[in-house]
mmCIF file with all atom_site columns, C-alpha atoms in Angstrom:
data_model
loop_
_atom_site.group_PDB
_atom_site.id
_atom_site.type_symbol
_atom_site.label_atom_id
_atom_site.label_alt_id
_atom_site.label_comp_id
_atom_site.label_asym_id
_atom_site.label_entity_id
_atom_site.label_seq_id
_atom_site.pdbx_PDB_ins_code
_atom_site.Cartn_x
_atom_site.Cartn_y
_atom_site.Cartn_z
_atom_site.occupancy
_atom_site.B_iso_or_equiv
_atom_site.pdbx_formal_charge
_atom_site.auth_seq_id
_atom_site.auth_comp_id
_atom_site.auth_asym_id
_atom_site.auth_atom_id
_atom_site.pdbx_PDB_model_num
ATOM 1   C CA . UNK A 1 1   ? -10.820 -8.500  -8.749  1.00 0.00 ? 18  UNK A CA 1
ATOM 2   C CA . UNK A 1 2   ? -10.266 -10.553 -5.628  1.00 0.00 ? 19  UNK A CA 1
ATOM 3   C CA . UNK A 1 3   ? -9.806  -8.860  -2.287  1.00 0.00 ? 20  UNK A CA 1
ATOM 4   C CA . UNK A 1 4   ? -8.766  -10.235 1.076   1.00 0.00 ? 21  UNK A CA 1
ATOM 5   C CA . UNK A 1 5   ? -9.609  -8.440  4.276   1.00 0.00 ? 22  UNK A CA 1
ATOM 6   C CA . UNK A 1 6   ? -8.281  -9.285  7.710   1.00 0.00 ? 23  UNK A CA 1
ATOM 7   C CA . UNK A 1 7   ? -9.595  -8.032  11.021  1.00 0.00 ? 24  UNK A CA 1
ATOM 8   C CA . UNK A 1 8   ? -8.652  -6.590  13.396  1.00 0.00 ? 25  UNK A CA 1
ATOM 9   C CA . UNK A 1 9   ? -5.532  -4.782  12.231  1.00 0.00 ? 26  UNK A CA 1
ATOM 10  C CA . UNK A 1 10  ? -3.994  -5.080  15.695  1.00 0.00 ? 27  UNK A CA 1
ATOM 11  C CA . UNK A 1 11  ? -4.859  -6.503  19.089  1.00 0.00 ? 28  UNK A CA 1
ATOM 12  C CA . UNK A 1 12  ? -3.390  -6.180  22.553  1.00 0.00 ? 29  UNK A CA 1
ATOM 13  C CA . UNK A 1 13  ? -4.649  -8.957  24.806  1.00 0.00 ? 30  UNK A CA 1
ATOM 14  C CA . UNK A 1 14  ? -3.955  -10.367 28.235  1.00 0.00 ? 31  UNK A CA 1
ATOM 15  C CA . UNK A 1 15  ? -2.556  -13.845 28.836  1.00 0.00 ? 32  UNK A CA 1
ATOM 16  C CA . UNK A 1 16  ? -5.420  -16.254 29.359  1.00 0.00 ? 33  UNK A CA 1
ATOM 17  C CA . UNK A 1 17  ? -7.968  -14.195 27.446  1.00 0.00 ? 34  UNK A CA 1
ATOM 18  C CA . UNK A 1 18  ? -9.784  -15.468 24.337  1.00 0.00 ? 35  UNK A CA 1
ATOM 19  C CA . UNK A 1 19  ? -8.958  -14.459 20.783  1.00 0.00 ? 36  UNK A CA 1
ATOM 20  C CA . UNK A 1 20  ? -10.738 -14.413 17.472  1.00 0.00 ? 37  UNK A CA 1
ATOM 21  C CA . UNK A 1 21  ? -9.140  -13.231 14.218  1.00 0.00 ? 38  UNK A CA 1
ATOM 22  C CA . UNK A 1 22  ? -10.964 -13.151 10.934  1.00 0.00 ? 39  UNK A CA 1
ATOM 23  C CA . UNK A 1 23  ? -10.365 -13.129 7.233   1.00 0.00 ? 40  UNK A CA 1
ATOM 24  C CA . UNK A 1 24  ? -12.761 -12.632 4.318   1.00 0.00 ? 41  UNK A CA 1
ATOM 25  C CA . UNK A 1 25  ? -12.067 -13.218 0.642   1.00 0.00 ? 42  UNK A CA 1
ATOM 26  C CA . UNK A 1 26  ? -14.245 -11.585 -1.968  1.00 0.00 ? 43  UNK A CA 1
ATOM 27  C CA . UNK A 1 27  ? -14.357 -12.192 -5.696  1.00 0.00 ? 44  UNK A CA 1
ATOM 28  C CA . UNK A 1 28  ? -13.237 -15.817 -5.709  1.00 0.00 ? 45  UNK A CA 1
ATOM 29  C CA . UNK A 1 29  ? -15.390 -18.837 -5.016  1.00 0.00 ? 46  UNK A CA 1
ATOM 30  C CA . UNK A 1 30  ? -14.027 -21.900 -3.227  1.00 0.00 ? 47  UNK A CA 1
ATOM 31  C CA . UNK A 1 31  ? -10.477 -20.701 -2.667  1.00 0.00 ? 48  UNK A CA 1
ATOM 32  C CA . UNK A 1 32  ? -7.948  -22.604 -0.591  1.00 0.00 ? 49  UNK A CA 1
ATOM 33  C CA . UNK A 1 33  ? -7.440  -20.652 2.622   1.00 0.00 ? 50  UNK A CA 1
ATOM 34  C CA . UNK A 1 34  ? -4.431  -20.502 4.930   1.00 0.00 ? 51  UNK A CA 1
ATOM 35  C CA . UNK A 1 35  ? -3.360  -19.065 8.250   1.00 0.00 ? 52  UNK A CA 1
ATOM 36  C CA . UNK A 1 36  ? 0.301   -18.177 8.706   1.00 0.00 ? 53  UNK A CA 1
ATOM 37  C CA . UNK A 1 37  ? 2.053   -16.920 11.816  1.00 0.00 ? 54  UNK A CA 1
ATOM 38  C CA . UNK A 1 38  ? 5.159   -14.772 11.881  1.00 0.00 ? 55  UNK A CA 1
ATOM 39  C CA . UNK A 1 39  ? 6.923   -14.421 15.222  1.00 0.00 ? 56  UNK A CA 1
ATOM 40  C CA . UNK A 1 40  ? 8.640   -11.085 15.748  1.00 0.00 ? 57  UNK A CA 1
ATOM 41  C CA . UNK A 1 41  ? 11.825  -11.130 13.681  1.00 0.00 ? 58  UNK A CA 1
ATOM 42  C CA . UNK A 1 42  ? 11.090  -14.657 12.506  1.00 0.00 ? 59  UNK A CA 1
ATOM 43  C CA . UNK A 1 43  ? 9.905   -16.483 9.479   1.00 0.00 ? 60  UNK A CA 1
ATOM 44  C CA . UNK A 1 44  ? 6.393   -17.535 8.575   1.00 0.00 ? 61  UNK A CA 1
ATOM 45  C CA . UNK A 1 45  ? 4.879   -20.810 9.677   1.00 0.00 ? 62  UNK A CA 1
ATOM 46  C CA . UNK A 1 46  ? 1.778   -22.282 8.154   1.00 0.00 ? 63  UNK A CA 1
ATOM 47  C CA . UNK A 1 47  ? -0.740  -22.995 10.920  1.00 0.00 ? 64  UNK A CA 1
ATOM 48  C CA . UNK A 1 48  ? -3.867  -24.199 9.119   1.00 0.00 ? 65  UNK A CA 1
ATOM 49  C CA . UNK A 1 49  ? -5.258  -24.700 5.664   1.00 0.00 ? 66  UNK A CA 1
ATOM 50  C CA . UNK A 1 50  ? -8.707  -25.339 4.297   1.00 0.00 ? 67  UNK A CA 1
ATOM 51  C CA . UNK A 1 51  ? -9.774  -26.468 0.856   1.00 0.00 ? 68  UNK A CA 1
ATOM 52  C CA . UNK A 1 52  ? -13.516 -26.364 1.467   1.00 0.00 ? 69  UNK A CA 1
ATOM 53  C CA . UNK A 1 53  ? -16.172 -25.098 3.869   1.00 0.00 ? 70  UNK A CA 1
ATOM 54  C CA . UNK A 1 54  ? -16.190 -26.902 7.185   1.00 0.00 ? 71  UNK A CA 1
ATOM 55  C CA . UNK A 1 55  ? -12.853 -28.644 6.624   1.00 0.00 ? 72  UNK A CA 1
ATOM 56  C CA . UNK A 1 56  ? -9.694  -27.362 8.260   1.00 0.00 ? 73  UNK A CA 1
ATOM 57  C CA . UNK A 1 57  ? -6.351  -29.126 8.535   1.00 0.00 ? 74  UNK A CA 1
ATOM 58  C CA . UNK A 1 58  ? -3.924  -28.278 11.309  1.00 0.00 ? 75  UNK A CA 1
ATOM 59  C CA . UNK A 1 59  ? -0.273  -28.042 10.337  1.00 0.00 ? 76  UNK A CA 1
ATOM 60  C CA . UNK A 1 60  ? 1.355   -26.846 13.553  1.00 0.00 ? 77  UNK A CA 1
ATOM 61  C CA . UNK A 1 61  ? 0.086   -27.293 17.092  1.00 0.00 ? 78  UNK A CA 1
ATOM 62  C CA . UNK A 1 62  ? 0.155   -23.941 18.854  1.00 0.00 ? 79  UNK A CA 1
ATOM 63  C CA . UNK A 1 63  ? -2.963  -24.201 21.042  1.00 0.00 ? 80  UNK A CA 1
ATOM 64  C CA . UNK A 1 64  ? -4.937  -22.431 18.339  1.00 0.00 ? 81  UNK A CA 1
ATOM 65  C CA . UNK A 1 65  ? -7.909  -23.546 16.297  1.00 0.00 ? 82  UNK A CA 1
ATOM 66  C CA . UNK A 1 66  ? -9.360  -22.500 12.981  1.00 0.00 ? 83  UNK A CA 1
ATOM 67  C CA . UNK A 1 67  ? -12.729 -22.764 11.335  1.00 0.00 ? 84  UNK A CA 1
ATOM 68  C CA . UNK A 1 68  ? -14.225 -22.061 7.936   1.00 0.00 ? 85  UNK A CA 1
ATOM 69  C CA . UNK A 1 69  ? -17.907 -21.319 8.536   1.00 0.00 ? 86  UNK A CA 1
ATOM 70  C CA . UNK A 1 70  ? -18.492 -19.903 5.056   1.00 0.00 ? 87  UNK A CA 1
ATOM 71  C CA . UNK A 1 71  ? -16.815 -20.309 1.702   1.00 0.00 ? 88  UNK A CA 1
ATOM 72  C CA . UNK A 1 72  ? -15.274 -16.852 1.940   1.00 0.00 ? 89  UNK A CA 1
ATOM 73  C CA . UNK A 1 73  ? -14.470 -16.715 5.660   1.00 0.00 ? 90  UNK A CA 1
ATOM 74  C CA . UNK A 1 74  ? -11.644 -18.138 7.778   1.00 0.00 ? 91  UNK A CA 1
ATOM 75  C CA . UNK A 1 75  ? -11.473 -17.703 11.550  1.00 0.00 ? 92  UNK A CA 1
ATOM 76  C CA . UNK A 1 76  ? -8.519  -18.251 13.890  1.00 0.00 ? 93  UNK A CA 1
ATOM 77  C CA . UNK A 1 77  ? -9.238  -18.527 17.590  1.00 0.00 ? 94  UNK A CA 1
ATOM 78  C CA . UNK A 1 78  ? -8.227  -19.708 21.003  1.00 0.00 ? 95  UNK A CA 1
ATOM 79  C CA . UNK A 1 79  ? -9.893  -19.705 24.391  1.00 0.00 ? 96  UNK A CA 1
ATOM 80  C CA . UNK A 1 80  ? -6.700  -18.919 26.313  1.00 0.00 ? 97  UNK A CA 1
ATOM 81  C CA . UNK A 1 81  ? -3.877  -16.859 24.929  1.00 0.00 ? 98  UNK A CA 1
ATOM 82  C CA . UNK A 1 82  ? -0.254  -17.541 25.802  1.00 0.00 ? 99  UNK A CA 1
ATOM 83  C CA . UNK A 1 83  ? 2.637   -15.087 25.679  1.00 0.00 ? 100 UNK A CA 1
ATOM 84  C CA . UNK A 1 84  ? 4.078   -17.186 22.857  1.00 0.00 ? 101 UNK A CA 1
ATOM 85  C CA . UNK A 1 85  ? 1.071   -16.362 20.661  1.00 0.00 ? 102 UNK A CA 1
ATOM 86  C CA . UNK A 1 86  ? 2.368   -12.842 20.080  1.00 0.00 ? 103 UNK A CA 1
ATOM 87  C CA . UNK A 1 87  ? 3.283   -12.095 16.490  1.00 0.00 ? 104 UNK A CA 1
ATOM 88  C CA . UNK A 1 88  ? 1.887   -11.285 13.092  1.00 0.00 ? 105 UNK A CA 1
ATOM 89  C CA . UNK A 1 89  ? -0.945  -13.421 11.737  1.00 0.00 ? 106 UNK A CA 1
ATOM 90  C CA . UNK A 1 90  ? -1.482  -13.572 8.026   1.00 0.00 ? 107 UNK A CA 1
ATOM 91  C CA . UNK A 1 91  ? -4.403  -15.021 6.148   1.00 0.00 ? 108 UNK A CA 1
ATOM 92  C CA . UNK A 1 92  ? -3.857  -16.093 2.550   1.00 0.00 ? 109 UNK A CA 1
ATOM 93  C CA . UNK A 1 93  ? -5.752  -17.686 -0.296  1.00 0.00 ? 110 UNK A CA 1
ATOM 94  C CA . UNK A 1 94  ? -4.835  -19.598 -3.414  1.00 0.00 ? 111 UNK A CA 1
ATOM 95  C CA . UNK A 1 95  ? -6.728  -20.942 -6.377  1.00 0.00 ? 112 UNK A CA 1
ATOM 96  C CA . UNK A 1 96  ? -6.087  -24.448 -5.131  1.00 0.00 ? 113 UNK A CA 1
ATOM 97  C CA . UNK A 1 97  ? -5.352  -27.684 -6.898  1.00 0.00 ? 114 UNK A CA 1
ATOM 98  C CA . UNK A 1 98  ? -1.567  -27.468 -6.903  1.00 0.00 ? 115 UNK A CA 1
ATOM 99  C CA . UNK A 1 99  ? 1.283   -26.816 -4.553  1.00 0.00 ? 116 UNK A CA 1
ATOM 100 C CA . UNK A 1 100 ? 2.668   -24.426 -7.193  1.00 0.00 ? 117 UNK A CA 1
ATOM 101 C CA . UNK A 1 101 ? -0.123  -21.981 -6.561  1.00 0.00 ? 118 UNK A CA 1
ATOM 102 C CA . UNK A 1 102 ? 0.631   -18.382 -5.712  1.00 0.00 ? 119 UNK A CA 1
ATOM 103 C CA . UNK A 1 103 ? -0.490  -17.313 -2.262  1.00 0.00 ? 120 UNK A CA 1
ATOM 104 C CA . UNK A 1 104 ? -2.279  -13.986 -1.946  1.00 0.00 ? 121 UNK A CA 1
ATOM 105 C CA . UNK A 1 105 ? -1.863  -12.531 1.506   1.00 0.00 ? 122 UNK A CA 1
ATOM 106 C CA . UNK A 1 106 ? -3.937  -10.161 3.558   1.00 0.00 ? 123 UNK A CA 1
ATOM 107 C CA . UNK A 1 107 ? -2.383  -7.225  5.394   1.00 0.00 ? 124 UNK A CA 1
ATOM 108 C CA . UNK A 1 108 ? -2.166  -9.169  8.616   1.00 0.00 ? 125 UNK A CA 1
ATOM 109 C CA . UNK A 1 109 ? -3.102  -8.768  12.278  1.00 0.00 ? 126 UNK A CA 1
ATOM 110 C CA . UNK A 1 110 ? -0.441  -7.816  14.786  1.00 0.00 ? 127 UNK A CA 1
ATOM 111 C CA . UNK A 1 111 ? -1.113  -9.528  18.107  1.00 0.00 ? 128 UNK A CA 1
ATOM 112 C CA . UNK A 1 112 ? 0.573   -8.533  21.352  1.00 0.00 ? 129 UNK A CA 1
ATOM 113 C CA . UNK A 1 113 ? -0.050  -10.723 24.367  1.00 0.00 ? 130 UNK A CA 1
ATOM 114 C CA . UNK A 1 114 ? 0.838   -9.185  27.723  1.00 0.00 ? 131 UNK A CA 1
ATOM 115 C CA . UNK B 2 1   ? 10.943  -32.279 4.882   1.00 0.00 ? 15  UNK B CA 1
ATOM 116 C CA . UNK B 2 2   ? 12.043  -29.172 3.067   1.00 0.00 ? 16  UNK B CA 1
ATOM 117 C CA . UNK B 2 3   ? 13.898  -26.168 4.481   1.00 0.00 ? 17  UNK B CA 1
ATOM 118 C CA . UNK B 2 4   ? 15.141  -22.792 3.271   1.00 0.00 ? 18  UNK B CA 1
ATOM 119 C CA . UNK B 2 5   ? 18.228  -20.869 4.325   1.00 0.00 ? 19  UNK B CA 1
ATOM 120 C CA . UNK B 2 6   ? 18.654  -17.179 3.702   1.00 0.00 ? 20  UNK B CA 1
ATOM 121 C CA . UNK B 2 7   ? 22.119  -16.535 5.116   1.00 0.00 ? 21  UNK B CA 1
ATOM 122 C CA . UNK B 2 8   ? 21.926  -12.746 5.134   1.00 0.00 ? 22  UNK B CA 1
ATOM 123 C CA . UNK B 2 9   ? 19.526  -11.287 7.679   1.00 0.00 ? 23  UNK B CA 1
ATOM 124 C CA . UNK B 2 10  ? 20.246  -7.733  6.492   1.00 0.00 ? 24  UNK B CA 1
ATOM 125 C CA . UNK B 2 11  ? 21.633  -6.288  3.287   1.00 0.00 ? 25  UNK B CA 1
ATOM 126 C CA . UNK B 2 12  ? 22.335  -2.616  2.591   1.00 0.00 ? 26  UNK B CA 1
ATOM 127 C CA . UNK B 2 13  ? 23.026  -1.321  -0.911  1.00 0.00 ? 27  UNK B CA 1
ATOM 128 C CA . UNK B 2 14  ? 23.164  2.069   -2.544  1.00 0.00 ? 28  UNK B CA 1
ATOM 129 C CA . UNK B 2 15  ? 20.467  3.169   -4.941  1.00 0.00 ? 29  UNK B CA 1
ATOM 130 C CA . UNK B 2 16  ? 21.385  2.206   -8.469  1.00 0.00 ? 30  UNK B CA 1
ATOM 131 C CA . UNK B 2 17  ? 23.660  -0.624  -7.390  1.00 0.00 ? 31  UNK B CA 1
ATOM 132 C CA . UNK B 2 18  ? 23.086  -4.240  -8.308  1.00 0.00 ? 32  UNK B CA 1
ATOM 133 C CA . UNK B 2 19  ? 21.615  -6.681  -5.822  1.00 0.00 ? 33  UNK B CA 1
ATOM 134 C CA . UNK B 2 20  ? 21.800  -10.357 -5.048  1.00 0.00 ? 34  UNK B CA 1
ATOM 135 C CA . UNK B 2 21  ? 19.873  -11.946 -2.191  1.00 0.00 ? 35  UNK B CA 1
ATOM 136 C CA . UNK B 2 22  ? 20.900  -15.492 -1.461  1.00 0.00 ? 36  UNK B CA 1
ATOM 137 C CA . UNK B 2 23  ? 18.651  -18.478 -0.936  1.00 0.00 ? 37  UNK B CA 1
ATOM 138 C CA . UNK B 2 24  ? 19.501  -22.142 -0.544  1.00 0.00 ? 38  UNK B CA 1
ATOM 139 C CA . UNK B 2 25  ? 16.937  -24.850 -0.117  1.00 0.00 ? 39  UNK B CA 1
ATOM 140 C CA . UNK B 2 26  ? 16.904  -28.419 1.051   1.00 0.00 ? 40  UNK B CA 1
ATOM 141 C CA . UNK B 2 27  ? 14.519  -30.808 -0.652  1.00 0.00 ? 41  UNK B CA 1
ATOM 142 C CA . UNK B 2 28  ? 14.972  -34.304 -1.995  1.00 0.00 ? 42  UNK B CA 1
ATOM 143 C CA . UNK B 2 29  ? 13.186  -33.733 -5.293  1.00 0.00 ? 43  UNK B CA 1
ATOM 144 C CA . UNK B 2 30  ? 12.666  -30.788 -7.606  1.00 0.00 ? 44  UNK B CA 1
ATOM 145 C CA . UNK B 2 31  ? 10.663  -28.199 -5.710  1.00 0.00 ? 45  UNK B CA 1
ATOM 146 C CA . UNK B 2 32  ? 8.595   -25.211 -6.579  1.00 0.00 ? 46  UNK B CA 1
ATOM 147 C CA . UNK B 2 33  ? 10.495  -22.064 -5.572  1.00 0.00 ? 47  UNK B CA 1
ATOM 148 C CA . UNK B 2 34  ? 9.202   -18.610 -4.766  1.00 0.00 ? 48  UNK B CA 1
ATOM 149 C CA . UNK B 2 35  ? 10.351  -15.167 -3.773  1.00 0.00 ? 49  UNK B CA 1
ATOM 150 C CA . UNK B 2 36  ? 7.938   -12.976 -1.831  1.00 0.00 ? 50  UNK B CA 1
ATOM 151 C CA . UNK B 2 37  ? 8.388   -9.384  -0.659  1.00 0.00 ? 51  UNK B CA 1
ATOM 152 C CA . UNK B 2 38  ? 6.933   -7.820  2.475   1.00 0.00 ? 52  UNK B CA 1
ATOM 153 C CA . UNK B 2 39  ? 6.705   -4.050  2.712   1.00 0.00 ? 53  UNK B CA 1
ATOM 154 C CA . UNK B 2 40  ? 6.372   -2.490  6.186   1.00 0.00 ? 54  UNK B CA 1
ATOM 155 C CA . UNK B 2 41  ? 3.120   -3.343  7.955   1.00 0.00 ? 55  UNK B CA 1
ATOM 156 C CA . UNK B 2 42  ? 1.829   -5.257  4.966   1.00 0.00 ? 56  UNK B CA 1
ATOM 157 C CA . UNK B 2 43  ? 1.276   -8.827  3.893   1.00 0.00 ? 57  UNK B CA 1
ATOM 158 C CA . UNK B 2 44  ? 3.485   -10.619 1.416   1.00 0.00 ? 58  UNK B CA 1
ATOM 159 C CA . UNK B 2 45  ? 3.404   -10.205 -2.346  1.00 0.00 ? 59  UNK B CA 1
ATOM 160 C CA . UNK B 2 46  ? 4.751   -12.626 -4.911  1.00 0.00 ? 60  UNK B CA 1
ATOM 161 C CA . UNK B 2 47  ? 7.797   -11.431 -6.853  1.00 0.00 ? 61  UNK B CA 1
ATOM 162 C CA . UNK B 2 48  ? 8.393   -14.527 -8.950  1.00 0.00 ? 62  UNK B CA 1
ATOM 163 C CA . UNK B 2 49  ? 8.220   -18.288 -8.923  1.00 0.00 ? 63  UNK B CA 1
ATOM 164 C CA . UNK B 2 50  ? 9.886   -21.232 -10.594 1.00 0.00 ? 64  UNK B CA 1
ATOM 165 C CA . UNK B 2 51  ? 8.248   -24.548 -11.279 1.00 0.00 ? 65  UNK B CA 1
ATOM 166 C CA . UNK B 2 52  ? 9.793   -25.822 -14.504 1.00 0.00 ? 66  UNK B CA 1
ATOM 167 C CA . UNK B 2 53  ? 11.581  -24.889 -17.720 1.00 0.00 ? 67  UNK B CA 1
ATOM 168 C CA . UNK B 2 54  ? 14.015  -22.006 -18.074 1.00 0.00 ? 68  UNK B CA 1
ATOM 169 C CA . UNK B 2 55  ? 15.973  -21.807 -14.822 1.00 0.00 ? 69  UNK B CA 1
ATOM 170 C CA . UNK B 2 56  ? 16.081  -18.013 -14.997 1.00 0.00 ? 70  UNK B CA 1
ATOM 171 C CA . UNK B 2 57  ? 12.707  -16.561 -14.133 1.00 0.00 ? 71  UNK B CA 1
ATOM 172 C CA . UNK B 2 58  ? 11.662  -12.969 -14.499 1.00 0.00 ? 72  UNK B CA 1
ATOM 173 C CA . UNK B 2 59  ? 9.499   -11.274 -11.907 1.00 0.00 ? 73  UNK B CA 1
ATOM 174 C CA . UNK B 2 60  ? 7.933   -7.943  -11.223 1.00 0.00 ? 74  UNK B CA 1
ATOM 175 C CA . UNK B 2 61  ? 9.819   -4.646  -10.929 1.00 0.00 ? 75  UNK B CA 1
ATOM 176 C CA . UNK B 2 62  ? 12.946  -5.939  -12.701 1.00 0.00 ? 76  UNK B CA 1
ATOM 177 C CA . UNK B 2 63  ? 13.681  -8.804  -10.333 1.00 0.00 ? 77  UNK B CA 1
ATOM 178 C CA . UNK B 2 64  ? 14.891  -12.151 -11.584 1.00 0.00 ? 78  UNK B CA 1
ATOM 179 C CA . UNK B 2 65  ? 16.080  -15.389 -10.000 1.00 0.00 ? 79  UNK B CA 1
ATOM 180 C CA . UNK B 2 66  ? 18.066  -18.368 -11.189 1.00 0.00 ? 80  UNK B CA 1
ATOM 181 C CA . UNK B 2 67  ? 17.381  -21.934 -10.153 1.00 0.00 ? 81  UNK B CA 1
ATOM 182 C CA . UNK B 2 68  ? 20.646  -23.889 -9.911  1.00 0.00 ? 82  UNK B CA 1
ATOM 183 C CA . UNK B 2 69  ? 19.749  -27.451 -9.038  1.00 0.00 ? 83  UNK B CA 1
ATOM 184 C CA . UNK B 2 70  ? 23.337  -28.606 -8.559  1.00 0.00 ? 84  UNK B CA 1
ATOM 185 C CA . UNK B 2 71  ? 23.814  -25.943 -5.911  1.00 0.00 ? 85  UNK B CA 1
ATOM 186 C CA . UNK B 2 72  ? 20.288  -26.098 -4.436  1.00 0.00 ? 86  UNK B CA 1
ATOM 187 C CA . UNK B 2 73  ? 20.097  -22.355 -4.823  1.00 0.00 ? 87  UNK B CA 1
ATOM 188 C CA . UNK B 2 74  ? 17.564  -19.811 -5.997  1.00 0.00 ? 88  UNK B CA 1
ATOM 189 C CA . UNK B 2 75  ? 19.226  -16.413 -5.631  1.00 0.00 ? 89  UNK B CA 1
ATOM 190 C CA . UNK B 2 76  ? 17.294  -13.224 -6.336  1.00 0.00 ? 90  UNK B CA 1
ATOM 191 C CA . UNK B 2 77  ? 18.905  -10.499 -8.459  1.00 0.00 ? 91  UNK B CA 1
ATOM 192 C CA . UNK B 2 78  ? 18.219  -7.013  -9.640  1.00 0.00 ? 92  UNK B CA 1
ATOM 193 C CA . UNK B 2 79  ? 20.457  -4.950  -11.893 1.00 0.00 ? 93  UNK B CA 1
ATOM 194 C CA . UNK B 2 80  ? 19.712  -1.566  -10.340 1.00 0.00 ? 94  UNK B CA 1
ATOM 195 C CA . UNK B 2 81  ? 17.838  -1.092  -7.071  1.00 0.00 ? 95  UNK B CA 1
ATOM 196 C CA . UNK B 2 82  ? 15.538  1.774   -6.193  1.00 0.00 ? 96  UNK B CA 1
ATOM 197 C CA . UNK B 2 83  ? 14.836  3.181   -2.736  1.00 0.00 ? 97  UNK B CA 1
ATOM 198 C CA . UNK B 2 84  ? 11.315  1.750   -2.959  1.00 0.00 ? 98  UNK B CA 1
ATOM 199 C CA . UNK B 2 85  ? 12.798  -1.757  -3.029  1.00 0.00 ? 99  UNK B CA 1
ATOM 200 C CA . UNK B 2 86  ? 13.526  -1.462  0.695   1.00 0.00 ? 100 UNK B CA 1
ATOM 201 C CA . UNK B 2 87  ? 11.577  -4.331  2.250   1.00 0.00 ? 101 UNK B CA 1
ATOM 202 C CA . UNK B 2 88  ? 11.933  -7.838  3.635   1.00 0.00 ? 102 UNK B CA 1
ATOM 203 C CA . UNK B 2 89  ? 12.394  -10.569 1.054   1.00 0.00 ? 103 UNK B CA 1
ATOM 204 C CA . UNK B 2 90  ? 11.417  -14.164 1.697   1.00 0.00 ? 104 UNK B CA 1
ATOM 205 C CA . UNK B 2 91  ? 12.476  -17.198 -0.253  1.00 0.00 ? 105 UNK B CA 1
ATOM 206 C CA . UNK B 2 92  ? 10.120  -20.181 -0.067  1.00 0.00 ? 106 UNK B CA 1
ATOM 207 C CA . UNK B 2 93  ? 9.938   -23.761 -1.261  1.00 0.00 ? 107 UNK B CA 1
ATOM 208 C CA . UNK B 2 94  ? 6.944   -25.991 -1.866  1.00 0.00 ? 108 UNK B CA 1
ATOM 209 C CA . UNK B 2 95  ? 6.974   -29.692 -2.656  1.00 0.00 ? 109 UNK B CA 1
ATOM 210 C CA . UNK B 2 96  ? 5.567   -30.778 -5.973  1.00 0.00 ? 110 UNK B CA 1
ATOM 211 C CA . UNK B 2 97  ? 2.237   -32.537 -5.737  1.00 0.00 ? 111 UNK B CA 1
ATOM 212 C CA . UNK B 2 98  ? -0.687  -32.127 -3.391  1.00 0.00 ? 112 UNK B CA 1
ATOM 213 C CA . UNK B 2 99  ? -3.479  -29.612 -3.205  1.00 0.00 ? 113 UNK B CA 1
ATOM 214 C CA . UNK B 2 100 ? -2.069  -27.563 -0.362  1.00 0.00 ? 114 UNK B CA 1
ATOM 215 C CA . UNK B 2 101 ? 0.318   -24.719 -1.139  1.00 0.00 ? 115 UNK B CA 1
ATOM 216 C CA . UNK B 2 102 ? 2.543   -25.813 1.736   1.00 0.00 ? 116 UNK B CA 1
ATOM 217 C CA . UNK B 2 103 ? 5.220   -23.217 1.514   1.00 0.00 ? 117 UNK B CA 1
ATOM 218 C CA . UNK B 2 104 ? 8.239   -23.361 3.771   1.00 0.00 ? 118 UNK B CA 1
ATOM 219 C CA . UNK B 2 105 ? 9.748   -19.907 4.153   1.00 0.00 ? 119 UNK B CA 1
ATOM 220 C CA . UNK B 2 106 ? 13.239  -18.773 4.966   1.00 0.00 ? 120 UNK B CA 1
ATOM 221 C CA . UNK B 2 107 ? 13.831  -16.265 7.749   1.00 0.00 ? 121 UNK B CA 1
ATOM 222 C CA . UNK B 2 108 ? 13.887  -13.390 5.324   1.00 0.00 ? 122 UNK B CA 1
ATOM 223 C CA . UNK B 2 109 ? 16.449  -10.784 4.295   1.00 0.00 ? 123 UNK B CA 1
ATOM 224 C CA . UNK B 2 110 ? 15.816  -7.172  5.164   1.00 0.00 ? 124 UNK B CA 1
ATOM 225 C CA . UNK B 2 111 ? 16.972  -4.957  2.307   1.00 0.00 ? 125 UNK B CA 1
ATOM 226 C CA . UNK B 2 112 ? 17.793  -1.329  2.958   1.00 0.00 ? 126 UNK B CA 1
ATOM 227 C CA . UNK B 2 113 ? 18.501  0.901   -0.033  1.00 0.00 ? 127 UNK B CA 1
ATOM 228 C CA . UNK B 2 114 ? 20.522  4.039   0.673   1.00 0.00 ? 128 UNK B CA 1
ATOM 229 C CA . UNK B 2 115 ? 19.800  7.069   -1.469  1.00 0.00 ? 129 UNK B CA 1
#
């Protein structure tokens, strides 16, 4: 069975500090990977997606970056956090190959920027 | 570009009552449509999806949804809710074609079930 693990579960960070969030998928080779962001009380926005190692496409510009250093790993980062980065970050995977694919989400990371 | 409207931010129903959560989408073609559920402090889980064929789709835990193209709607229904159904429900649309599951989500409807 496939599992998706996100870390950390929660972070409290200062404005201007760096950030790194991670996501690992086990039990599925070459999945499509996604980062979503959910502002408090808001809907989800797709931030990045990746269909293969080393390739990441940006969907929304939020002064964040993403990388896929391994087939099963997806990293979201920034060098300088803004207050507006607060929210819930969700990593997801899909089998790929079609926009009808089901997304399988991790449990998320709650980020508070002070 | 596609969009999703969930007009009800909060819905409260009594346990055992029927439920309808509304969803309307905007998309020029025939989209793929999804309902996801988010339990407290968790990620999202798929309830059901529509991509072709019978416009009434069955999902998990007794949920179903009907795609009505003429009305651009994809409302979620359940005949009898349970307290454990309390959660936030998201409707989403994805364009047909492409290798990226580019879902556009609505703002969600928070369902509270009173016992």
